[in-house]
Amino acid sequence: MGFGEGLRQFLGPDTLASVVVEGLAKSAIYVMIASGLTLIFGLMGVLNFAHGSLTMIGAYLAGLVMVTLVGSATGAWTRLALFFVALVAVFAALALLGGVMEVGLIRQLYDRPPIYQILLTFGLTLVLEEIVRIVVLFYGLQPISEWRAALGTRPAMLSAEHSLGPLSVRGLALFEIALGAATVVGIWAFLTRTRYGLYIRAGSEDAEMAEALGIDVRRVFTVVFALGAGVAGAAGALLMWDPVWGANVPLAAETLLPAFVVVIIGGLGTFRGTVAGAVVVGMADATTTWWFQNVAVTWTWLPEITVFLILVGMLIVKPQGLFGVEEVGGH
Amino acid sequence: MVAVLYFALFAMSFDFISGYTGYLSFGHAAFYGTGAYAVILIANGKVPLLPAGTPFMVSLLVAAVLAGLLAVAIGLVSFRLSGVYFAMITLGFAQVLYVFVRGWDYVASNPRDGPAVGSTHPEGFEIGIPFVDQLNLAIGTFSGDTVTLLGHELGTYTVSFYMVGLVALVSYFAMQRIVHSPFGRVMIAIRENEERARAIGYDTFRYKLGAFVISGFFGGVAGALYAGFARSVTPESTFYFLTTGDALLASIIGGFGTLAGPLYGHLFDHSIREFLSNTGQGGGLLPFLRETLPEGVLSAELLGGLTVEGFIGAALNGHAALYVGIVFVLFVLYVPSGLVGTLRSYLGGPVAERLPAKLWGER
């Protein structure tokens, strides 16, 4: 297909609508990957390089739960329910891990320059990734077939195409959009409707003042880190079911970089910005993927490079991001 | 061990900008990659105006200048930002290049695997002064020169080691000179307090950009040496962001903001990897444990069918990254100034100056 014809087809209502749905599904994935990162940065000013590893561990854990329970699952609804069991279990496990990481390691570094927190979490990714690699090798999990089996636990109604009026939409895309939206609403409600959310907002506004008013900021830090890690794990659970991602060790780096791009485009540390950034990146990804698949574009790297070009462009034009304020958290 | 030399040079160039001005250049792999790719493309005759027979030192310089020019371009944009944002924009640029190079079929028939030196340049690359044959020695994994010196036969690997080391040493002294010049003082001033440096009247932007370009130049030299020795490069080993991560590891373990530190840091890192690898040339820990531990201990069961032998096999075999990572985390937590930095503060001055006095008393 030539360029002109491609453009005409792309702007046709059917194609445009399906690209938008795909884009929203990708946005949902990106928002789940990135929102934990933004929570942690927003309050603590720690850019968590270990975030991708947490997502990767989440994907493996969710896969493990699904594989072990799949024998007892027959109907599509049971499997869907089991997925949510896995989701909750992974969230809890990763939140615990995140809490331990914060209390045991990162807490010691708050009075050092912020560069050391980046370095520490960078070291943590190396350790976490290698531990997972050892475990996976040791139990002989990595002939990927085992994880293909986890993928296979996805109920048929998610794999099938559903017709939505004139549109035909992948069931998985709808599921991802629903889960992403639920995550956004959940975090938003937590931040604005609960007492702890109030503490978090107070702590990120002025930690010293919050401390003076009797809020235990240290404990808030721990809770936020645990929450961020939990959300990262939940994102992993979702990725485990998506055939594009799956559960594997390189997933850590593959999710970390887009997560950085999303939070920077939106503005570091603002949750609203992260949602907006995820939509921008998701739409760009879906659009370029469509062009690459349907029009004679020989650039196989188009979708991948676009994401980083958006990052660079954003940093040149508006370094603080879409919704960011200059120099969040003093960095 | 040749890898220690060229990679340490890269780690030094990373430390030169990140350790001395405090701007974390997270996309430093871009310069390493540019240097490496430029050398191989020139050797394959794929760069206009530079035929396949271009002397290595010329192509090394061209590669380094290209990396320097790239640093000008990236720096002009990036130094409007600071802190985390600077780290991210440099990372962004490097990733754009990485993805681009990985998909650009001009550099190699299979760009994902990266290019190798082709048949247009079968012999090793000669390090020395171009067109003066007496001073040239070739480097390369198997294609370098052998030299007979005072009755000793030096193999291709040994010759390569010394010749790569020579270039790395010259580059080290050049950077060392800059760090100790007034220019270097301004770099440190920027790291300590940029606002104050600006208030005294220094145009900090120009100093930062200058330092970045110098750093990029030597990063390019390191990449060119790597390509010259290895004769084939991959996008993963040059442009990928974890390559910068390795330089970061070397800098932190050796000492952030001490130019020589990354050399020792990388040596340390490399030694751990070698020691823990299954086939370590120096014997390695795993074969040692397999041979020395008695049979009863090896076959003892820990839990659930896991024997001691199985455990050490699983925990040690090629998983050096785990231990390097743990060492790195411990260094960040407890030895923030690194090997050289700690030694320096213990001795109360540069190691080379103070160590003799410490050992043999003041004279």
XYZ file of C-alpha atoms in Angstrom:
694
model
C 0.000 0.000 0.000
C 1.340 3.410 -0.891
C 1.536 6.366 1.401
C -1.444 8.310 0.040
C -3.734 5.318 0.037
C -2.521 4.424 3.509
C -3.379 7.877 4.761
C -6.864 7.675 3.221
C -7.512 4.309 4.830
C -6.047 5.402 8.149
C -8.377 8.379 8.348
C -11.401 6.230 7.503
C -13.764 5.838 10.467
C -13.336 2.081 10.932
C -9.548 2.090 10.975
C -9.334 5.202 13.105
C -11.722 3.776 15.686
C -9.895 0.460 15.916
C -6.536 2.252 16.206
C -7.994 4.363 18.999
C -9.188 1.261 20.855
C -5.793 -0.407 20.422
C -4.152 2.815 21.554
C -6.293 2.938 24.670
C -5.378 -0.660 25.453
C -1.702 0.187 25.150
C -2.260 3.321 27.222
C -3.842 1.175 29.916
C -0.750 -1.021 30.007
C 1.550 1.988 30.120
C -0.427 3.647 32.881
C -0.239 0.512 34.993
C 3.494 0.190 34.448
C 4.201 3.842 35.126
C 1.866 4.899 37.924
C 3.855 3.153 40.650
C 6.963 4.934 39.423
C 5.266 8.302 39.552
C 3.840 7.727 43.039
C 7.285 6.953 44.385
C 8.946 9.850 42.624
C 6.202 12.314 43.487
C 6.503 11.828 47.207
C 10.045 10.692 47.787
C 11.956 12.069 44.824
C 13.385 8.615 44.189
C 13.567 7.593 40.548
C 13.111 3.867 41.018
C 15.253 2.002 38.490
C 14.129 -1.293 40.016
C 10.580 -0.662 38.860
C 10.911 -2.744 35.708
C 12.304 -5.656 37.695
C 9.321 -5.496 40.030
C 6.996 -5.675 37.030
C 8.949 -8.634 35.701
C 8.744 -10.450 39.037
C 5.028 -9.696 39.114
C 4.601 -11.279 35.691
C 6.400 -14.445 36.800
C 4.484 -14.687 40.070
C 1.154 -14.206 38.348
C 2.153 -16.803 35.774
C 3.054 -19.191 38.574
C -0.301 -18.713 40.271
C -2.144 -19.197 36.988
C -0.164 -22.291 36.009
C -0.620 -23.959 39.387
C -4.316 -23.190 39.543
C -5.151 -23.823 35.920
C -5.825 -27.508 36.545
C -8.717 -26.628 38.801
C -10.107 -24.081 36.384
C -12.595 -25.114 33.760
C -14.937 -22.331 32.806
C -13.946 -18.992 31.414
C -15.381 -17.172 34.416
C -13.430 -19.316 36.876
C -10.249 -18.491 35.027
C -11.081 -14.819 35.063
C -11.731 -15.044 38.791
C -8.422 -16.866 39.270
C -6.697 -14.051 37.407
C -7.966 -11.642 40.012
C -6.779 -13.997 42.744
C -3.347 -13.884 41.087
C -3.586 -10.110 40.786
C -4.284 -9.679 44.489
C -1.629 -12.195 45.502
C 0.983 -10.532 43.316
C 0.030 -7.094 44.571
C 0.411 -8.234 48.170
C 3.713 -10.030 47.563
C 5.270 -7.142 45.676
C 4.006 -4.591 48.177
C 5.728 -6.579 50.893
C 8.931 -6.726 48.850
C 8.725 -2.999 48.173
C 8.189 -2.240 51.846
C 11.192 -4.325 52.803
C 13.319 -2.613 50.153
C 12.364 0.805 51.439
C 12.914 0.047 55.107
C 16.057 -2.005 54.610
C 17.913 -0.038 51.952
C 16.514 3.156 50.541
C 15.705 4.653 53.939
C 19.410 4.910 54.680
C 19.974 7.247 51.769
C 17.495 10.082 52.237
C 20.110 12.453 53.604
C 22.453 11.856 50.657
C 22.298 13.535 47.240
C 19.449 12.079 45.139
C 21.942 10.524 42.723
C 22.683 7.838 45.316
C 19.063 6.704 45.438
C 19.091 6.274 41.671
C 22.327 4.315 41.939
C 20.978 2.094 44.696
C 17.841 1.154 42.818
C 19.964 0.578 39.720
C 22.038 -1.914 41.701
C 18.872 -3.515 42.996
C 17.664 -4.236 39.459
C 20.871 -6.132 38.753
C 20.415 -8.212 41.892
C 16.690 -8.859 41.416
C 17.066 -9.759 37.751
C 19.872 -12.189 38.440
C 17.988 -13.849 41.311
C 14.994 -14.377 39.044
C 17.288 -15.729 36.357
C 18.809 -18.215 38.814
C 15.418 -19.370 40.057
C 14.063 -19.705 36.533
C 17.092 -21.664 35.377
C 17.152 -23.836 38.444
C 13.581 -24.965 38.170
C 13.957 -25.345 34.431
C 11.170 -22.877 33.815
C 12.630 -21.087 30.914
C 11.833 -23.277 28.000
C 9.196 -20.672 27.405
C 6.512 -23.353 26.922
C 5.737 -23.205 30.636
C 4.941 -19.515 30.312
C 3.101 -20.085 27.100
C 0.913 -22.301 29.285
C 0.316 -19.372 31.618
C -0.630 -17.373 28.558
C -2.963 -20.185 27.582
C -4.975 -19.774 30.761
C -6.515 -16.716 29.201
C -10.198 -17.438 28.690
C -11.485 -17.656 25.149
C -13.708 -14.632 25.487
C -10.617 -12.455 25.946
C -8.828 -13.930 22.963
C -11.814 -13.618 20.665
C -12.841 -10.616 18.632
C -16.008 -8.905 19.729
C -18.148 -6.761 17.529
C -18.986 -3.414 19.012
C -21.477 -1.910 16.629
C -19.656 -1.754 13.299
C -16.339 -2.234 15.053
C -14.525 -5.461 15.717
C -12.450 -5.271 18.901
C -10.127 -7.726 20.601
C -11.533 -8.927 23.918
C -8.124 -8.551 25.538
C -7.964 -4.888 24.534
C -11.279 -4.239 26.288
C -10.091 -6.135 29.349
C -6.876 -4.115 29.462
C -8.736 -0.848 29.112
C -11.081 -1.828 31.955
C -8.232 -2.870 34.231
C -6.197 0.247 33.425
C -9.195 2.479 34.088
C -9.838 0.681 37.370
C -6.214 1.254 38.387
C -6.404 4.957 37.568
C -9.665 5.380 39.446
C -8.357 3.340 42.383
C -5.146 5.337 42.782
C -6.952 8.610 42.240
C -9.515 7.696 44.902
C -6.766 6.599 47.255
C -4.918 9.883 46.812
C -7.895 12.192 47.117
C -10.455 10.337 49.231
C -8.518 8.601 51.992
C -6.671 9.891 55.010
C -3.471 8.244 53.846
C -3.819 9.928 50.485
C -4.025 13.209 52.326
C -0.802 12.403 54.170
C 0.880 11.540 50.893
C -0.202 14.764 49.263
C 0.884 16.734 52.310
C 4.222 14.929 52.381
C 4.956 15.622 48.735
C 3.952 19.269 49.139
C 6.201 19.962 52.127
C 7.629 17.007 54.017
C 8.976 19.119 56.867
C 5.681 20.862 57.493
C 3.801 17.573 57.368
C 6.222 16.147 59.890
C 5.649 19.165 62.134
C 1.912 18.587 61.922
C 2.362 15.106 63.332
C 2.390 12.974 60.206
C 4.928 10.171 60.332
C 6.446 10.903 56.930
C 8.838 7.991 57.190
C 5.960 5.567 57.444
C 4.153 7.291 54.600
C 7.286 6.760 52.482
C 7.223 3.058 53.261
C 3.542 2.753 52.423
C 3.978 4.615 49.150
C 6.945 2.519 48.136
C 5.030 -0.653 48.955
C 2.026 0.619 47.014
C 4.156 1.587 44.014
C 5.830 -1.803 43.990
C 2.453 -3.511 44.302
C 1.058 -1.620 41.322
C 4.187 -2.515 39.328
C 3.540 -6.171 40.161
C -0.113 -5.897 39.169
C 1.016 -4.479 35.832
C 3.198 -7.555 35.460
C 0.195 -9.778 36.046
C -1.583 -8.027 33.188
C 1.446 -8.319 30.897
C 1.618 -12.042 31.604
C -1.651 -12.456 29.723
C -0.730 -10.227 26.811
C 0.896 -12.220 23.968
C 3.001 -9.195 22.981
C 4.757 -9.173 26.381
C 4.531 -12.454 28.303
C 6.714 -13.354 31.275
C 10.473 -13.233 30.685
C 13.580 -11.745 32.246
C 14.258 -9.007 29.649
C 10.763 -7.706 30.462
C 12.414 -5.655 33.215
C 14.287 -3.382 30.815
C 11.481 -3.479 28.239
C 8.984 -2.017 30.702
C 11.350 0.290 32.559
C 12.193 2.480 29.581
C 8.601 3.121 28.410
C 7.660 3.786 32.033
C 10.350 6.481 32.203
C 9.120 7.970 28.958
C 5.528 8.050 30.197
C 6.278 9.722 33.528
C 8.591 12.271 31.930
C 6.138 13.201 29.199
C 3.436 13.672 31.788
C 5.683 15.483 34.231
C 7.646 13.648 36.893
C 5.658 12.960 39.993
C 2.215 14.103 38.866
C -0.348 11.333 38.660
C -2.551 13.285 36.267
C 0.434 13.757 33.995
C 1.220 10.064 34.053
C -2.258 9.234 32.798
C -1.926 11.830 30.046
C 1.578 10.618 29.171
C 0.371 7.036 28.958
C -2.400 8.066 26.556
C 0.058 9.996 24.374
C 2.543 7.121 24.239
C -0.159 4.486 23.799
C -1.756 6.339 20.907
C 1.585 7.000 19.226
C 2.480 3.345 19.633
C -0.818 2.116 18.165
C -0.651 4.577 15.270
C 2.906 3.775 14.261
C 2.248 0.052 14.665
C -0.687 0.319 12.272
C 1.429 2.180 9.718
C 4.181 -0.335 10.019
C 1.811 -3.271 9.565
C -0.348 -1.913 6.801
C 1.632 0.539 4.726
C 4.840 -0.236 2.930
C 7.080 1.227 5.611
C 10.315 -0.668 5.758
C 11.355 0.819 9.081
C 10.776 -2.059 11.458
C 11.909 0.168 14.297
C 9.282 2.850 13.733
C 7.064 2.178 16.800
C 10.028 1.779 19.106
C 11.884 4.866 17.982
C 8.766 7.039 18.018
C 8.392 6.586 21.766
C 11.905 7.868 22.392
C 11.583 10.654 19.860
C 8.517 11.844 21.776
C 10.602 11.777 24.959
C 13.404 13.816 23.456
C 10.995 16.230 21.795
C 9.109 16.727 25.025
C 12.271 17.388 27.003
C 13.406 19.940 24.432
C 10.105 21.798 24.224
C 8.811 21.502 27.782
C 11.212 19.751 30.146
C 8.808 19.716 33.059
C 6.343 17.614 31.064
C 2.668 18.142 30.299
C 1.491 18.665 33.867
C 4.748 18.888 35.752
C 5.929 21.736 37.874
C 9.551 22.826 37.571
C 12.004 20.835 39.678
C 9.752 18.457 41.575
C 11.092 17.412 44.945
C 14.160 19.595 44.560
C 15.691 17.660 41.672
C 42.074 -8.496 30.169
C 42.269 -6.200 27.145
C 38.603 -5.571 27.853
C 39.593 -3.986 31.157
C 41.648 -1.368 29.362
C 39.271 -0.146 26.681
C 36.233 -0.439 28.880
C 37.966 1.310 31.754
C 38.746 4.145 29.350
C 35.042 4.342 28.569
C 34.199 4.280 32.274
C 36.741 7.074 32.838
C 35.178 9.204 30.127
C 31.834 8.609 31.841
C 33.314 9.568 35.204
C 34.939 12.621 33.620
C 31.538 14.198 33.006
C 29.363 12.512 35.632
C 31.820 12.362 38.496
C 33.385 15.778 38.017
C 30.457 17.957 37.009
C 27.743 15.925 38.722
C 25.650 15.601 35.560
C 24.727 11.925 35.262
C 25.206 11.178 31.565
C 23.004 8.121 31.328
C 23.269 7.879 27.580
C 27.021 7.792 27.451
C 26.899 4.529 25.489
C 25.995 6.679 22.460
C 29.601 7.907 22.236
C 31.104 4.484 22.804
C 28.854 3.083 20.102
C 29.604 5.905 17.675
C 33.330 5.306 18.059
C 32.973 1.557 17.622
C 30.658 1.705 14.631
C 32.698 4.420 12.912
C 35.872 2.314 13.012
C 34.181 -0.756 11.573
C 32.341 1.203 8.899
C 35.550 2.916 7.819
C 37.352 -0.443 7.690
C 34.554 -1.784 5.504
C 34.842 1.213 3.198
C 31.325 2.367 3.957
C 32.178 5.908 4.976
C 32.478 8.430 2.136
C 35.958 9.957 1.564
C 37.603 7.388 3.859
C 38.679 4.281 1.910
C 39.016 0.867 3.506
C 42.788 1.286 3.799
C 42.634 4.297 6.125
C 45.218 3.905 8.917
C 43.672 2.876 12.223
C 44.904 5.899 14.118
C 43.241 8.160 11.557
C 39.961 6.274 11.753
C 40.238 6.255 15.553
C 40.589 10.018 15.540
C 37.756 10.421 13.058
C 35.588 8.155 15.236
C 36.427 10.169 18.344
C 35.756 13.475 16.588
C 32.403 12.132 15.384
C 31.577 11.165 18.967
C 32.644 14.643 20.061
C 30.396 16.273 17.461
C 27.537 14.080 18.631
C 28.271 15.292 22.155
C 27.998 18.909 20.945
C 24.598 18.174 19.448
C 23.271 16.274 22.474
C 24.867 18.655 24.962
C 23.468 21.811 23.356
C 19.978 20.518 24.002
C 20.508 18.548 27.205
C 22.385 21.076 29.319
C 19.308 23.233 29.529
C 18.183 20.562 32.014
C 19.679 19.205 35.180
C 19.470 16.307 37.589
C 17.091 13.513 36.732
C 15.909 15.324 33.605
C 19.445 15.506 32.229
C 19.966 11.806 32.878
C 16.700 11.020 31.111
C 17.257 13.150 28.019
C 20.727 11.708 27.451
C 19.244 8.245 27.937
C 16.543 9.153 25.438
C 19.073 10.242 22.793
C 21.126 7.093 23.283
C 18.053 4.874 22.962
C 17.010 6.640 19.753
C 20.447 5.889 18.332
C 20.318 2.325 19.640
C 16.992 1.565 18.005
C 18.092 3.348 14.837
C 21.372 1.465 14.520
C 19.677 -1.830 15.300
C 17.387 -1.351 12.328
C 19.696 0.374 9.843
C 20.622 -2.209 7.237
C 23.402 -0.057 5.767
C 25.791 -0.900 8.623
C 25.463 -4.662 8.331
C 23.383 -7.183 6.436
C 21.814 -8.130 9.731
C 21.868 -4.925 11.797
C 20.475 -6.643 14.893
C 23.660 -8.694 15.173
C 25.847 -5.730 14.364
C 28.636 -5.328 11.824
C 32.005 -7.061 11.694
C 35.168 -6.117 9.869
C 34.818 -7.591 6.419
C 37.233 -8.980 3.849
C 38.422 -5.490 2.836
C 40.496 -5.371 5.994
C 41.758 -8.886 6.757
C 44.767 -7.883 8.865
C 44.756 -6.341 12.352
C 44.444 -2.628 12.975
C 47.775 -0.865 13.382
C 48.246 1.379 16.351
C 51.041 3.891 15.958
C 51.916 6.880 13.869
C 50.398 6.460 10.410
C 52.847 5.878 7.528
C 55.763 5.259 9.900
C 55.998 1.499 9.728
C 58.552 0.948 12.457
C 56.272 2.261 15.154
C 53.134 0.389 14.174
C 51.878 -2.715 15.907
C 48.630 -4.360 14.971
C 45.914 -5.265 17.444
C 43.078 -7.714 17.101
C 41.870 -10.861 18.832
C 43.631 -13.230 16.455
C 44.930 -10.976 13.739
C 47.380 -8.801 15.645
C 51.170 -8.795 15.484
C 53.568 -10.986 17.409
C 56.774 -9.437 18.604
C 60.071 -10.914 19.733
C 61.467 -8.717 22.451
C 64.768 -9.619 24.193
C 64.269 -13.250 23.350
C 60.662 -13.312 24.574
C 57.927 -14.164 22.143
C 54.927 -11.886 22.758
C 51.692 -13.277 21.345
C 48.988 -11.339 19.520
C 47.027 -10.983 22.719
C 49.918 -9.567 24.728
C 50.841 -7.118 21.990
C 47.230 -6.004 21.750
C 47.129 -5.585 25.516
C 50.077 -3.213 25.568
C 49.061 -1.259 22.500
C 45.470 -0.749 23.652
C 46.884 0.095 27.065
C 49.152 2.696 25.505
C 46.276 4.544 23.886
C 44.206 4.250 27.066
C 47.120 5.588 29.094
C 47.672 8.573 26.811
C 43.934 9.313 26.977
C 44.018 8.993 30.762
C 46.875 11.476 31.061
C 45.086 13.874 28.734
C 41.947 13.766 30.860
C 44.020 13.932 34.025
C 45.691 17.090 32.696
C 42.289 18.669 31.987
C 40.906 17.759 35.394
C 43.843 19.451 37.100
C 43.706 22.526 34.902
C 41.670 25.628 35.744
C 39.013 24.181 33.440
C 38.775 21.111 35.681
C 38.470 23.314 38.762
C 35.441 24.979 37.212
C 33.946 21.533 36.519
C 34.261 20.666 40.204
C 32.844 24.049 41.149
C 29.812 23.256 39.009
C 29.409 19.934 40.792
C 29.665 21.487 44.242
C 27.474 24.495 43.657
C 26.512 25.503 40.174
C 24.711 28.686 41.173
C 27.756 29.962 42.979
C 30.001 29.095 40.038
C 27.695 31.107 37.821
C 27.630 33.948 40.322
C 31.429 34.273 40.256
C 31.108 34.880 36.561
C 31.738 31.558 34.881
C 29.601 30.763 31.887
C 28.726 27.344 33.295
C 26.838 26.254 30.188
C 29.963 26.542 28.064
C 32.080 24.742 30.635
C 29.571 21.911 30.938
C 29.300 21.613 27.177
C 33.085 21.639 26.828
C 33.471 18.921 29.444
C 30.730 16.876 27.786
C 32.433 17.110 24.395
C 35.816 16.076 25.833
C 34.109 13.205 27.605
C 32.305 12.175 24.430
C 35.591 12.350 22.498
C 37.340 9.922 24.839
C 34.238 7.734 24.989
C 34.592 7.543 21.203
C 38.286 6.607 21.532
C 37.301 3.790 23.897
C 34.661 2.531 21.496
C 37.127 2.677 18.594
C 39.660 0.631 20.575
C 36.988 -1.916 21.392
C 36.003 -2.244 17.755
C 39.635 -2.403 16.671
C 40.363 -5.221 19.064
C 37.128 -7.217 18.867
C 36.642 -6.634 15.086
C 32.897 -7.038 15.453
C 30.389 -5.103 17.494
C 26.732 -5.535 18.420
C 24.170 -2.857 19.223
C 23.782 -4.454 22.691
C 27.463 -4.148 23.565
C 27.795 -0.571 22.349
C 24.674 1.592 22.173
C 22.442 -0.117 24.745
C 21.808 1.704 28.024
C 23.140 -1.175 30.118
C 26.563 -0.487 28.604
C 26.398 2.859 30.363
C 25.274 0.902 33.417
C 28.495 -1.091 33.382
C 30.517 2.118 33.250
C 28.446 3.395 36.172
C 29.247 0.226 38.113
C 32.952 0.667 37.459
C 32.853 4.326 38.468
C 30.982 3.751 41.711
C 33.056 0.802 42.852
C 36.293 2.507 41.887
C 35.364 5.933 43.154
C 33.026 8.514 41.667
C 34.915 11.672 40.797
C 38.351 10.079 40.838
C 39.574 9.689 37.307
C 41.667 6.578 37.953
C 38.926 4.966 40.030
C 36.921 3.499 37.137
C 39.983 1.523 36.030
C 40.200 -0.232 39.382
C 36.436 -0.476 39.574
C 36.252 -2.235 36.253
C 39.213 -4.430 37.108
C 37.372 -5.437 40.282
C 34.138 -6.064 38.388
C 35.953 -8.028 35.688
C 37.834 -10.114 38.270
C 34.646 -11.082 40.067
C 33.066 -12.088 36.779
C 36.131 -14.094 35.800
C 36.393 -15.706 39.228
C 32.771 -16.811 39.181
C 32.529 -17.849 35.569
C 32.408 -21.549 34.911
C 35.428 -21.496 32.666
C 37.515 -18.908 34.489
C 41.046 -18.951 33.142
C 42.435 -18.544 36.637
C 40.559 -21.633 37.818
C 37.474 -19.954 39.198
C 35.485 -20.707 42.303
C 33.107 -23.310 40.907
C 35.663 -25.859 39.617
C 37.633 -25.268 42.828
C 34.669 -26.106 45.039
C 33.782 -29.116 42.902
C 37.275 -30.510 43.288
C 37.986 -29.721 46.926
C 34.680 -30.424 48.640
C 34.356 -34.096 49.647
C 31.813 -36.250 47.849
C 29.680 -36.563 50.984
C 29.208 -32.814 51.213
C 28.513 -32.423 47.514
C 25.758 -35.009 47.415
C 24.216 -33.973 50.736
C 20.639 -32.942 50.356
C 19.627 -29.449 51.452
C 15.911 -29.562 50.904
C 13.532 -31.023 48.382
C 16.067 -32.923 46.293
C 18.414 -29.965 46.109
C 21.963 -31.153 46.683
C 24.869 -28.963 47.694
C 26.418 -29.531 44.300
C 23.237 -28.527 42.575
C 23.007 -25.461 44.760
C 26.507 -24.157 44.148
C 26.076 -24.956 40.483
C 22.867 -22.949 40.306
C 24.104 -20.094 42.469
C 27.568 -19.677 40.999
C 27.452 -20.766 37.392
C 27.755 -17.605 35.341
C 25.743 -15.491 37.748
C 28.465 -12.996 38.538
C 26.051 -10.151 37.814
C 24.240 -11.023 41.047
C 27.353 -10.649 43.158
C 28.560 -7.605 41.277
C 25.133 -6.104 41.911
C 25.303 -6.889 45.623
C 28.805 -5.430 45.850
C 27.571 -2.366 44.004
C 24.654 -1.896 46.411
C 26.963 -2.316 49.404
C 29.354 0.250 47.935
C 26.550 2.749 47.376
C 25.398 2.263 50.959
C 28.631 1.994 52.880
C 31.562 3.046 50.682
C 30.103 5.981 48.744
C 33.485 7.327 47.699
C 34.622 4.015 46.211
C 37.936 2.194 46.381
C 40.207 5.010 45.263
C 38.229 7.735 46.993
C 38.301 5.939 50.328
C 41.993 5.201 50.016
C 42.557 8.827 49.138
C 40.743 10.189 52.153
C 42.525 7.636 54.345
C 45.906 8.757 53.047
C 44.920 12.403 53.027
C 45.828 13.100 49.421
C 46.335 11.553 45.995
C 47.385 7.933 46.393
C 50.529 8.167 44.267
C 51.834 11.089 46.313
C 50.866 9.952 49.770
C 51.323 6.190 49.644
C 55.165 6.168 49.726
C 55.122 8.564 52.664
C 52.634 6.378 54.467
C 54.649 3.233 53.838
C 58.162 4.489 54.506
C 57.519 7.534 56.653
C 57.934 11.190 55.719
C 61.260 12.124 54.298
